[in-house]
């Protein structure tokens, strides 16, 4: 019943990052030429993702968001993991994947709901097939497997993209999710954004394996490592994994080699645990820069288009400022409303007590 | 025409699962050893053979995995009924249960509901070795968002499980494993009162015993015994811990003025504490004596050799009833 | 000569850790982000630099791993002090805590004791997003074998942590995170009463407020306010939930005849239920009114925008005190 | 900081089971000749382990044990995992490893304490450095890592042998334990007895990886697969792993390819989920038979020695019968005694209440 062999090629793919565009924005020798128009559209999304990161950062500093974990430096991952999905596919994001959710089509203002300090995820998960952002690490990977397995049982060809970070791979739920998916041949792509840190803890403290993608071997599924700042490489690798899942060939573990440019969140101070020059060394690998250089070189991006993109991103940012800035009235009674599908007598009583208190205050 | 047949509680649960799978395409049953083997208590016996791998299946051995997968399957339109092999083996799934199963409806403002039933063969009295006899209901009952159901009769095991599976919210379904092989007449065509409703199993004028799950038959036996000694004890079977039926409980206690809560779990910060506290709060002016608790001791579940000392038994209940400030004491 | 200095609770805990590591070679501190970063609340700030990797270290990101490793290290002669980053992130370690940390002493007839301290930054009031504000004490307090400590003052944070680390049994050490940055005078050379002893923080003749951890300052504020309104409320700070100081609590309540329990966790099947139940049981004949509870609602911890409605506050406490059947009501 | 490379040899070792003696009891071509005297001693231990399994089985049928999970068919694993340990090393067994604990030197009557229905493990873990038998699956692996890591911090060269089954590898704690051990370079040998079943669930439902040992790759530690019914091969592979750990080179994952001949426990009925001929097919691979044939062929085992061994094993079995049969008086008050190192006031009160009840009953 062992289904997975182990070829030298598979091993190499799990350890050496795939790359299409190098750090200078040049096509790697022998790499297929990406479709210029699609890449330009990808570039637009990268710019949007970056702009969202910047805007959210600014809103935190103004006290309008409770917290924001930025994906700056990881925008290629954020864009690629959604652009490879079809409409009916599902995305399971973490707190760091706001830009990916927005790239999936969810209104960024809704995306930021939780981070504004609300108790709910803001959007309806069923509309865009995006799960609420998960905070308890790696737990959502199992939900992704469940959605995928249910789809298979129902004969649907849905694929599920499940995101997590390098730190989350240490949790038991990561293991159980990979294993369940492999055993049930669930149509799931596990996409690990290895940004080298879990808050302050560096990768070396999470794993001494040859790569995180190499963990796939232990589950009997393919593991692929990819340059996480190389949009076309990501789209190729993730696209293949999605196709494989859709074809009924089961899950894939994809590890993106990337870097968290900013602190863990605004509440964190990365200078306490990493040297500035480590960060600076990553700057030339900026995912936007790389695509931009390439597109410009092949003539697919000129100043005008660049300006159009920037203007549209500005518009989005303005909408975010307006939306997040708008005073929303939180109804204290709603705290009781959704705990069960019908209010229990206990909650009805407690809601009535709170209502009475509030009425007294108002009076 | 009555369709009542004698069946064990395991059979009643099995019948509920079979009927639910038959009637609703979205019901799936999975867990450890539930398929080919039919569960270590044979509760799922025959279901895999009858309905096949797409409806009833074994999983890898990982409880967080089982519950986490159930969350995802429920998000995608299914009604998973999962089995935790024993009470203590649900603990690896605790984070999934508390942070997701209990909260997802709320986190999505009701946009995503999780009709998941987590079946937990629970409590003691079976001579089991360590980790096989925990009464873990307090952990769940304290967690907002979970419905916690504890049947005491075979008819309730059938009826409450059907309702749990058909409902929209996640349910922790506590099966008193010492009753798995107890036979009772069950007519599955007769509906039982809904989840949230307690039932007075025995009316009584002198004092009220409040129990659920495996403690109900013990409370009834105590009442039986008390009757022979001239004391008329009532017995309430809560049936569900969350929601809690304050109305039925308070009506009885206000009438009798005396109450004893009986439960197997260690007493500290337990469901029994809650019952005692709320009865104390709500029936204060009707109480002739403090609400007393007969519970397990605050120790890890003891070994088979000693479990009879630990389990609330008829004698301990009656001794406790005796302390309830009866006229003769005063006299 | 008093050595009192002003320090925050985070600093008091830091000092306790530093002093324990210094005095006892077997004390080790580990968890997520506790070394280089000094913890997300800076509670372990500077310890890694001072004592090095063999005494203070970061682990891979896995809470069951952290607690499970602590069990083994304690079996091999060490005194691990581990940090769970936030209350809800201790849940992955639940099985290790309940099935091993709590039980190993008993399972080995005392041959293996586990001097482990599990530090849990807990409860709300910090405007945190979901999963960052759970009051999880009931889960632990209900589990036999665990000692559950909840300091309310910075002096207690220091003194109780020192005692917890030096003791033989596993301790869940609940740090009210909203007080991490509150400054108080602390003289670490003055011993505090031992774990298991409650302290009357404010004597009061009319009614007794019973609280622990983050609710103690709220109860004191309520008493302060009541005083201006002519009502004399006493405040008990439990300091440890397990063991529980029945003596101090009952002495006070018997004197005042009225009690209100204040706690932040959802009330159902909670520590507050236990307190209300046992006070009801033990002080019945002295009670002029039912024991009332002011707790969190039975909902998942609400968002920053609404948490002030959820947290037991001065007004809600005083409103509840008002219901305690005062003479004027009768008149 | 990646410490673990991946050579072709390492991969092969993780997938193809190492073997020294083949099923016919002949030395595999090119295998080193085992020390005859040591192997004869190993044979004695195998016979003891088998006898203990049989005796315990009989005691269960007589109702003197509450339950017994037999290691019949796995005796070579049971013997090898202890014979490679030094005195100060630790063993972390499961409910199925009673024979291994006895092989370690613990009185079998004490070993069976838990299975008699007592609440404590019977022996003092510190005396023989054997942890209590663990039931919650995979949890003990983390304790093993803790013991190992503490030893390393203290500068001791203790090695920890951590046992689990194939089913347990699916649990999150297995993952966390392997990863912690690898990251901390803890002196632990993870020894998975892959007996093909977790109660009724076959291996194919636990994993579709090329082998369970291959999981080691994902943690950056060596993984080795070994014929689990081949005592000398097991002792070689486990011995090397122990040496590696002792030398400070970190953990190893060893998978034994073996088979559970009996039902999961006496309470189980394996005929419900597996065909008889699967079991019969494994009988010729019996671990005792193999060593016996080899030893007899090289003249290291004659009838007399065989009889001596059998007689000694009988003596042990008689002692077990006597010991387990002896009525022990369980003191109900002891239920309170060890929960904390000093009785809490609450437990003191409860104990007093129980005492009063008991006195009343006696009176
Ligand atoms: C179970 C759990 N433990 C701890 C945390 C606290 N925490 C939040 S993010 C984080 C680091 C996660 O690192 P990684 O998985 O690499 O993702 P990244 O933040 O780098 O995207 C930690 C420890 C948590 N959210 N969940
Ligand atoms: C956490 C947990 N879940 C479930 C069980 C119930 N259980 C006991 S043994 C067992 C099968 C274990 O299989 P494996 O790990 O292969 O070991 P084996 O019994 O074959 O030696 C199960 C499911 C348990 N003990 N612990
Ligand atoms: Mg990271
Ligand atoms: Mg097995």
PDB file of N, CA, C and O in Angstrom, chain A residues 271-322:
ATOM      1  N   UNK A 271      14.558  44.593  16.061  1.00  0.00           N
ATOM      2  CA  UNK A 271      15.970  44.903  16.312  1.00  0.00           C
ATOM      3  C   UNK A 271      16.464  44.199  17.575  1.00  0.00           C
ATOM      4  O   UNK A 271      17.659  44.098  17.810  1.00  0.00           O
ATOM      5  N   UNK A 272      15.551  43.728  18.373  1.00  0.00           N
ATOM      6  CA  UNK A 272      15.961  42.999  19.577  1.00  0.00           C
ATOM      7  C   UNK A 272      16.559  41.635  19.250  1.00  0.00           C
ATOM      8  O   UNK A 272      17.181  41.010  20.100  1.00  0.00           O
ATOM      9  N   UNK A 273      16.270  41.114  18.086  1.00  0.00           N
ATOM     10  CA  UNK A 273      16.727  39.742  17.826  1.00  0.00           C
ATOM     11  C   UNK A 273      17.338  39.500  16.451  1.00  0.00           C
ATOM     12  O   UNK A 273      17.683  38.388  16.119  1.00  0.00           O
ATOM     13  N   UNK A 274      17.441  40.527  15.634  1.00  0.00           N
ATOM     14  CA  UNK A 274      18.149  40.285  14.369  1.00  0.00           C
ATOM     15  C   UNK A 274      18.873  41.544  13.926  1.00  0.00           C
ATOM     16  O   UNK A 274      18.444  42.658  14.228  1.00  0.00           O
ATOM     17  N   UNK A 275      19.951  41.312  13.229  1.00  0.00           N
ATOM     18  CA  UNK A 275      20.813  42.424  12.826  1.00  0.00           C
ATOM     19  C   UNK A 275      20.234  43.103  11.593  1.00  0.00           C
ATOM     20  O   UNK A 275      19.650  42.453  10.728  1.00  0.00           O
ATOM     21  N   UNK A 276      20.417  44.399  11.533  1.00  0.00           N
ATOM     22  CA  UNK A 276      19.923  45.168  10.395  1.00  0.00           C
ATOM     23  C   UNK A 276      20.470  44.655   9.072  1.00  0.00           C
ATOM     24  O   UNK A 276      19.767  44.641   8.064  1.00  0.00           O
ATOM     25  N   UNK A 277      21.741  44.242   9.069  1.00  0.00           N
ATOM     26  CA  UNK A 277      22.321  43.887   7.774  1.00  0.00           C
ATOM     27  C   UNK A 277      21.741  42.580   7.222  1.00  0.00           C
ATOM     28  O   UNK A 277      21.792  42.336   6.038  1.00  0.00           O
ATOM     29  N   UNK A 278      21.152  41.785   8.115  1.00  0.00           N
ATOM     30  CA  UNK A 278      20.437  40.613   7.602  1.00  0.00           C
ATOM     31  C   UNK A 278      19.248  41.075   6.767  1.00  0.00           C
ATOM     32  O   UNK A 278      18.991  40.561   5.677  1.00  0.00           O
ATOM     33  N   UNK A 279      18.561  42.079   7.277  1.00  0.00           N
ATOM     34  CA  UNK A 279      17.408  42.625   6.562  1.00  0.00           C
ATOM     35  C   UNK A 279      17.858  43.279   5.263  1.00  0.00           C
ATOM     36  O   UNK A 279      17.286  43.025   4.191  1.00  0.00           O
ATOM     37  N   UNK A 280      18.884  44.083   5.360  1.00  0.00           N
ATOM     38  CA  UNK A 280      19.346  44.784   4.154  1.00  0.00           C
ATOM     39  C   UNK A 280      19.790  43.808   3.080  1.00  0.00           C
ATOM     40  O   UNK A 280      19.608  44.060   1.887  1.00  0.00           O
ATOM     41  N   UNK A 281      20.353  42.706   3.507  1.00  0.00           N
ATOM     42  CA  UNK A 281      20.809  41.715   2.525  1.00  0.00           C
ATOM     43  C   UNK A 281      19.635  41.158   1.716  1.00  0.00           C
ATOM     44  O   UNK A 281      19.813  40.708   0.578  1.00  0.00           O
ATOM     45  N   UNK A 282      18.445  41.193   2.310  1.00  0.00           N
ATOM     46  CA  UNK A 282      17.277  40.672   1.586  1.00  0.00           C
ATOM     47  C   UNK A 282      16.636  41.716   0.659  1.00  0.00           C
ATOM     48  O   UNK A 282      15.853  41.367  -0.211  1.00  0.00           O
ATOM     49  N   UNK A 283      16.923  42.958   0.887  1.00  0.00           N
ATOM     50  CA  UNK A 283      16.226  43.996   0.119  1.00  0.00           C
ATOM     51  C   UNK A 283      16.388  43.853  -1.401  1.00  0.00           C
ATOM     52  O   UNK A 283      15.411  44.008  -2.145  1.00  0.00           O
ATOM     53  N   UNK A 284      17.577  43.528  -1.885  1.00  0.00           N
ATOM     54  CA  UNK A 284      17.713  43.364  -3.347  1.00  0.00           C
ATOM     55  C   UNK A 284      16.866  42.225  -3.903  1.00  0.00           C
ATOM     56  O   UNK A 284      16.654  42.145  -5.113  1.00  0.00           O
ATOM     57  N   UNK A 285      16.411  41.347  -3.015  1.00  0.00           N
ATOM     58  CA  UNK A 285      15.581  40.240  -3.492  1.00  0.00           C
ATOM     59  C   UNK A 285      14.105  40.616  -3.489  1.00  0.00           C
ATOM     60  O   UNK A 285      13.238  39.761  -3.603  1.00  0.00           O
ATOM     61  N   UNK A 286      13.845  41.896  -3.364  1.00  0.00           N
ATOM     62  CA  UNK A 286      12.461  42.366  -3.306  1.00  0.00           C
ATOM     63  C   UNK A 286      11.622  41.797  -4.454  1.00  0.00           C
ATOM     64  O   UNK A 286      11.992  41.880  -5.619  1.00  0.00           O
ATOM     65  N   UNK A 287      10.460  41.220  -4.104  1.00  0.00           N
ATOM     66  CA  UNK A 287       9.653  40.551  -5.126  1.00  0.00           C
ATOM     67  C   UNK A 287       9.065  41.499  -6.174  1.00  0.00           C
ATOM     68  O   UNK A 287       8.859  41.102  -7.320  1.00  0.00           O
ATOM     69  N   UNK A 288       8.804  42.745  -5.796  1.00  0.00           N
ATOM     70  CA  UNK A 288       8.245  43.691  -6.765  1.00  0.00           C
ATOM     71  C   UNK A 288       9.303  44.110  -7.765  1.00  0.00           C
ATOM     72  O   UNK A 288       9.090  44.104  -8.980  1.00  0.00           O
ATOM     73  N   UNK A 289      10.449  44.468  -7.210  1.00  0.00           N
ATOM     74  CA  UNK A 289      11.575  44.955  -7.998  1.00  0.00           C
ATOM     75  C   UNK A 289      11.906  43.983  -9.128  1.00  0.00           C
ATOM     76  O   UNK A 289      12.121  44.361 -10.279  1.00  0.00           O
ATOM     77  N   UNK A 290      11.927  42.726  -8.752  1.00  0.00           N
ATOM     78  CA  UNK A 290      12.364  41.697  -9.689  1.00  0.00           C
ATOM     79  C   UNK A 290      11.439  41.627 -10.912  1.00  0.00           C
ATOM     80  O   UNK A 290      11.890  41.645 -12.056  1.00  0.00           O
ATOM     81  N   UNK A 291      10.151  41.591 -10.650  1.00  0.00           N
ATOM     82  CA  UNK A 291       9.179  41.501 -11.746  1.00  0.00           C
ATOM     83  C   UNK A 291       9.198  42.792 -12.555  1.00  0.00           C
ATOM     84  O   UNK A 291       9.147  42.790 -13.792  1.00  0.00           O
ATOM     85  N   UNK A 292       9.316  43.885 -11.840  1.00  0.00           N
ATOM     86  CA  UNK A 292       9.319  45.191 -12.500  1.00  0.00           C
ATOM     87  C   UNK A 292      10.494  45.286 -13.469  1.00  0.00           C
ATOM     88  O   UNK A 292      10.333  45.687 -14.624  1.00  0.00           O
ATOM     89  N   UNK A 293      11.680  44.916 -13.000  1.00  0.00           N
ATOM     90  CA  UNK A 293      12.872  44.979 -13.849  1.00  0.00           C
ATOM     91  C   UNK A 293      12.671  44.113 -15.096  1.00  0.00           C
ATOM     92  O   UNK A 293      12.951  44.531 -16.219  1.00  0.00           O
ATOM     93  N   UNK A 294      12.178  42.928 -14.876  1.00  0.00           N
ATOM     94  CA  UNK A 294      11.976  42.013 -16.004  1.00  0.00           C
ATOM     95  C   UNK A 294      10.970  42.579 -16.997  1.00  0.00           C
ATOM     96  O   UNK A 294      11.222  42.661 -18.203  1.00  0.00           O
ATOM     97  N   UNK A 295       9.820  43.029 -16.476  1.00  0.00           N
ATOM     98  CA  UNK A 295       8.760  43.537 -17.361  1.00  0.00           C
ATOM     99  C   UNK A 295       9.241  44.767 -18.119  1.00  0.00           C
ATOM    100  O   UNK A 295       8.943  44.935 -19.303  1.00  0.00           O
ATOM    101  N   UNK A 296       9.965  45.614 -17.445  1.00  0.00           N
ATOM    102  CA  UNK A 296      10.477  46.815 -18.098  1.00  0.00           C
ATOM    103  C   UNK A 296      11.447  46.414 -19.212  1.00  0.00           C
ATOM    104  O   UNK A 296      11.379  46.938 -20.323  1.00  0.00           O
ATOM    105  N   UNK A 297      12.310  45.466 -18.891  1.00  0.00           N
ATOM    106  CA  UNK A 297      13.315  45.036 -19.867  1.00  0.00           C
ATOM    107  C   UNK A 297      12.658  44.460 -21.118  1.00  0.00           C
ATOM    108  O   UNK A 297      13.102  44.711 -22.240  1.00  0.00           O
ATOM    109  N   UNK A 298      11.588  43.722 -20.946  1.00  0.00           N
ATOM    110  CA  UNK A 298      10.948  43.140 -22.129  1.00  0.00           C
ATOM    111  C   UNK A 298       9.912  44.088 -22.730  1.00  0.00           C
ATOM    112  O   UNK A 298       9.224  43.736 -23.693  1.00  0.00           O
ATOM    113  N   UNK A 299       9.801  45.270 -22.145  1.00  0.00           N
ATOM    114  CA  UNK A 299       8.907  46.272 -22.724  1.00  0.00           C
ATOM    115  C   UNK A 299       7.440  46.067 -22.384  1.00  0.00           C
ATOM    116  O   UNK A 299       6.565  46.635 -23.033  1.00  0.00           O
ATOM    117  N   UNK A 300       7.151  45.292 -21.386  1.00  0.00           N
ATOM    118  CA  UNK A 300       5.753  45.047 -21.028  1.00  0.00           C
ATOM    119  C   UNK A 300       5.257  45.999 -19.951  1.00  0.00           C
ATOM    120  O   UNK A 300       4.103  45.924 -19.528  1.00  0.00           O
ATOM    121  N   UNK A 301       6.141  46.842 -19.480  1.00  0.00           N
ATOM    122  CA  UNK A 301       5.744  47.803 -18.439  1.00  0.00           C
ATOM    123  C   UNK A 301       6.397  49.132 -18.748  1.00  0.00           C
ATOM    124  O   UNK A 301       7.634  49.223 -18.782  1.00  0.00           O
ATOM    125  N   UNK A 302       5.576  50.147 -18.998  1.00  0.00           N
ATOM    126  CA  UNK A 302       6.153  51.468 -19.235  1.00  0.00           C
ATOM    127  C   UNK A 302       5.670  52.409 -18.147  1.00  0.00           C
ATOM    128  O   UNK A 302       4.877  52.026 -17.272  1.00  0.00           O
ATOM    129  N   UNK A 303       6.144  53.605 -18.158  1.00  0.00           N
ATOM    130  CA  UNK A 303       5.802  54.573 -17.117  1.00  0.00           C
ATOM    131  C   UNK A 303       4.303  54.757 -16.971  1.00  0.00           C
ATOM    132  O   UNK A 303       3.779  54.865 -15.857  1.00  0.00           O
ATOM    133  N   UNK A 304       3.636  54.781 -18.110  1.00  0.00           N
ATOM    134  CA  UNK A 304       2.212  55.051 -18.065  1.00  0.00           C
ATOM    135  C   UNK A 304       1.472  53.944 -17.309  1.00  0.00           C
ATOM    136  O   UNK A 304       0.675  54.205 -16.406  1.00  0.00           O
ATOM    137  N   UNK A 305       1.779  52.720 -17.693  1.00  0.00           N
ATOM    138  CA  UNK A 305       1.120  51.605 -17.022  1.00  0.00           C
ATOM    139  C   UNK A 305       1.468  51.590 -15.537  1.00  0.00           C
ATOM    140  O   UNK A 305       0.620  51.374 -14.678  1.00  0.00           O
ATOM    141  N   UNK A 306       2.712  51.836 -15.272  1.00  0.00           N
ATOM    142  CA  UNK A 306       3.194  51.912 -13.886  1.00  0.00           C
ATOM    143  C   UNK A 306       2.374  52.949 -13.108  1.00  0.00           C
ATOM    144  O   UNK A 306       1.920  52.707 -11.986  1.00  0.00           O
ATOM    145  N   UNK A 307       2.152  54.082 -13.726  1.00  0.00           N
ATOM    146  CA  UNK A 307       1.386  55.133 -13.050  1.00  0.00           C
ATOM    147  C   UNK A 307      -0.078  54.747 -12.855  1.00  0.00           C
ATOM    148  O   UNK A 307      -0.682  55.054 -11.831  1.00  0.00           O
ATOM    149  N   UNK A 308      -0.619  54.079 -13.862  1.00  0.00           N
ATOM    150  CA  UNK A 308      -1.998  53.611 -13.730  1.00  0.00           C
ATOM    151  C   UNK A 308      -2.131  52.668 -12.528  1.00  0.00           C
ATOM    152  O   UNK A 308      -3.071  52.779 -11.734  1.00  0.00           O
ATOM    153  N   UNK A 309      -1.184  51.762 -12.476  1.00  0.00           N
ATOM    154  CA  UNK A 309      -1.216  50.803 -11.366  1.00  0.00           C
ATOM    155  C   UNK A 309      -1.114  51.527 -10.026  1.00  0.00           C
ATOM    156  O   UNK A 309      -1.887  51.288  -9.093  1.00  0.00           O
ATOM    157  N   UNK A 310      -0.175  52.443  -9.953  1.00  0.00           N
ATOM    158  CA  UNK A 310       0.034  53.181  -8.712  1.00  0.00           C
ATOM    159  C   UNK A 310      -1.225  53.961  -8.338  1.00  0.00           C
ATOM    160  O   UNK A 310      -1.632  53.996  -7.167  1.00  0.00           O
ATOM    161  N   UNK A 311      -1.844  54.544  -9.327  1.00  0.00           N
ATOM    162  CA  UNK A 311      -3.046  55.336  -9.053  1.00  0.00           C
ATOM    163  C   UNK A 311      -4.163  54.439  -8.522  1.00  0.00           C
ATOM    164  O   UNK A 311      -4.855  54.776  -7.548  1.00  0.00           O
ATOM    165  N   UNK A 312      -4.327  53.285  -9.147  1.00  0.00           N
ATOM    166  CA  UNK A 312      -5.366  52.362  -8.696  1.00  0.00           C
ATOM    167  C   UNK A 312      -5.072  51.888  -7.278  1.00  0.00           C
ATOM    168  O   UNK A 312      -5.979  51.760  -6.441  1.00  0.00           O
ATOM    169  N   UNK A 313      -3.813  51.644  -7.003  1.00  0.00           N
ATOM    170  CA  UNK A 313      -3.436  51.208  -5.649  1.00  0.00           C
ATOM    171  C   UNK A 313      -3.732  52.319  -4.647  1.00  0.00           C
ATOM    172  O   UNK A 313      -4.182  52.066  -3.526  1.00  0.00           O
ATOM    173  N   UNK A 314      -3.474  53.566  -5.063  1.00  0.00           N
ATOM    174  CA  UNK A 314      -3.771  54.703  -4.190  1.00  0.00           C
ATOM    175  C   UNK A 314      -5.258  54.778  -3.878  1.00  0.00           C
ATOM    176  O   UNK A 314      -5.666  55.066  -2.749  1.00  0.00           O
ATOM    177  N   UNK A 315      -6.033  54.518  -4.899  1.00  0.00           N
ATOM    178  CA  UNK A 315      -7.474  54.540  -4.727  1.00  0.00           C
ATOM    179  C   UNK A 315      -7.905  53.491  -3.694  1.00  0.00           C
ATOM    180  O   UNK A 315      -8.711  53.754  -2.806  1.00  0.00           O
ATOM    181  N   UNK A 316      -7.351  52.303  -3.868  1.00  0.00           N
ATOM    182  CA  UNK A 316      -7.652  51.220  -2.913  1.00  0.00           C
ATOM    183  C   UNK A 316      -7.267  51.661  -1.498  1.00  0.00           C
ATOM    184  O   UNK A 316      -8.038  51.526  -0.549  1.00  0.00           O
ATOM    185  N   UNK A 317      -6.069  52.258  -1.387  1.00  0.00           N
ATOM    186  CA  UNK A 317      -5.589  52.678  -0.063  1.00  0.00           C
ATOM    187  C   UNK A 317      -6.525  53.734   0.541  1.00  0.00           C
ATOM    188  O   UNK A 317      -6.825  53.698   1.742  1.00  0.00           O
ATOM    189  N   UNK A 318      -6.987  54.623  -0.293  1.00  0.00           N
ATOM    190  CA  UNK A 318      -7.899  55.667   0.197  1.00  0.00           C
ATOM    191  C   UNK A 318      -9.190  55.035   0.713  1.00  0.00           C
ATOM    192  O   UNK A 318      -9.723  55.413   1.767  1.00  0.00           O
ATOM    193  N   UNK A 319      -9.673  54.038  -0.036  1.00  0.00           N
ATOM    194  CA  UNK A 319     -10.884  53.351   0.398  1.00  0.00           C
ATOM    195  C   UNK A 319     -10.659  52.643   1.734  1.00  0.00           C
ATOM    196  O   UNK A 319     -11.532  52.618   2.601  1.00  0.00           O
ATOM    197  N   UNK A 320      -9.487  52.066   1.888  1.00  0.00           N
ATOM    198  CA  UNK A 320      -9.166  51.395   3.152  1.00  0.00           C
ATOM    199  C   UNK A 320      -9.148  52.417   4.282  1.00  0.00           C
ATOM    200  O   UNK A 320      -9.729  52.195   5.350  1.00  0.00           O
ATOM    201  N   UNK A 321      -8.493  53.546   4.040  1.00  0.00           N
ATOM    202  CA  UNK A 321      -8.453  54.585   5.082  1.00  0.00           C
ATOM    203  C   UNK A 321      -9.858  55.007   5.482  1.00  0.00           C
ATOM    204  O   UNK A 321     -10.187  55.093   6.654  1.00  0.00           O
ATOM    205  N   UNK A 322     -10.656  55.220   4.470  1.00  0.00           N
ATOM    206  CA  UNK A 322     -12.018  55.666   4.754  1.00  0.00           C
ATOM    207  C   UNK A 322     -12.808  54.587   5.497  1.00  0.00           C
ATOM    208  O   UNK A 322     -13.448  54.850   6.513  1.00  0.00           O
TER     209      UNK A 322
END
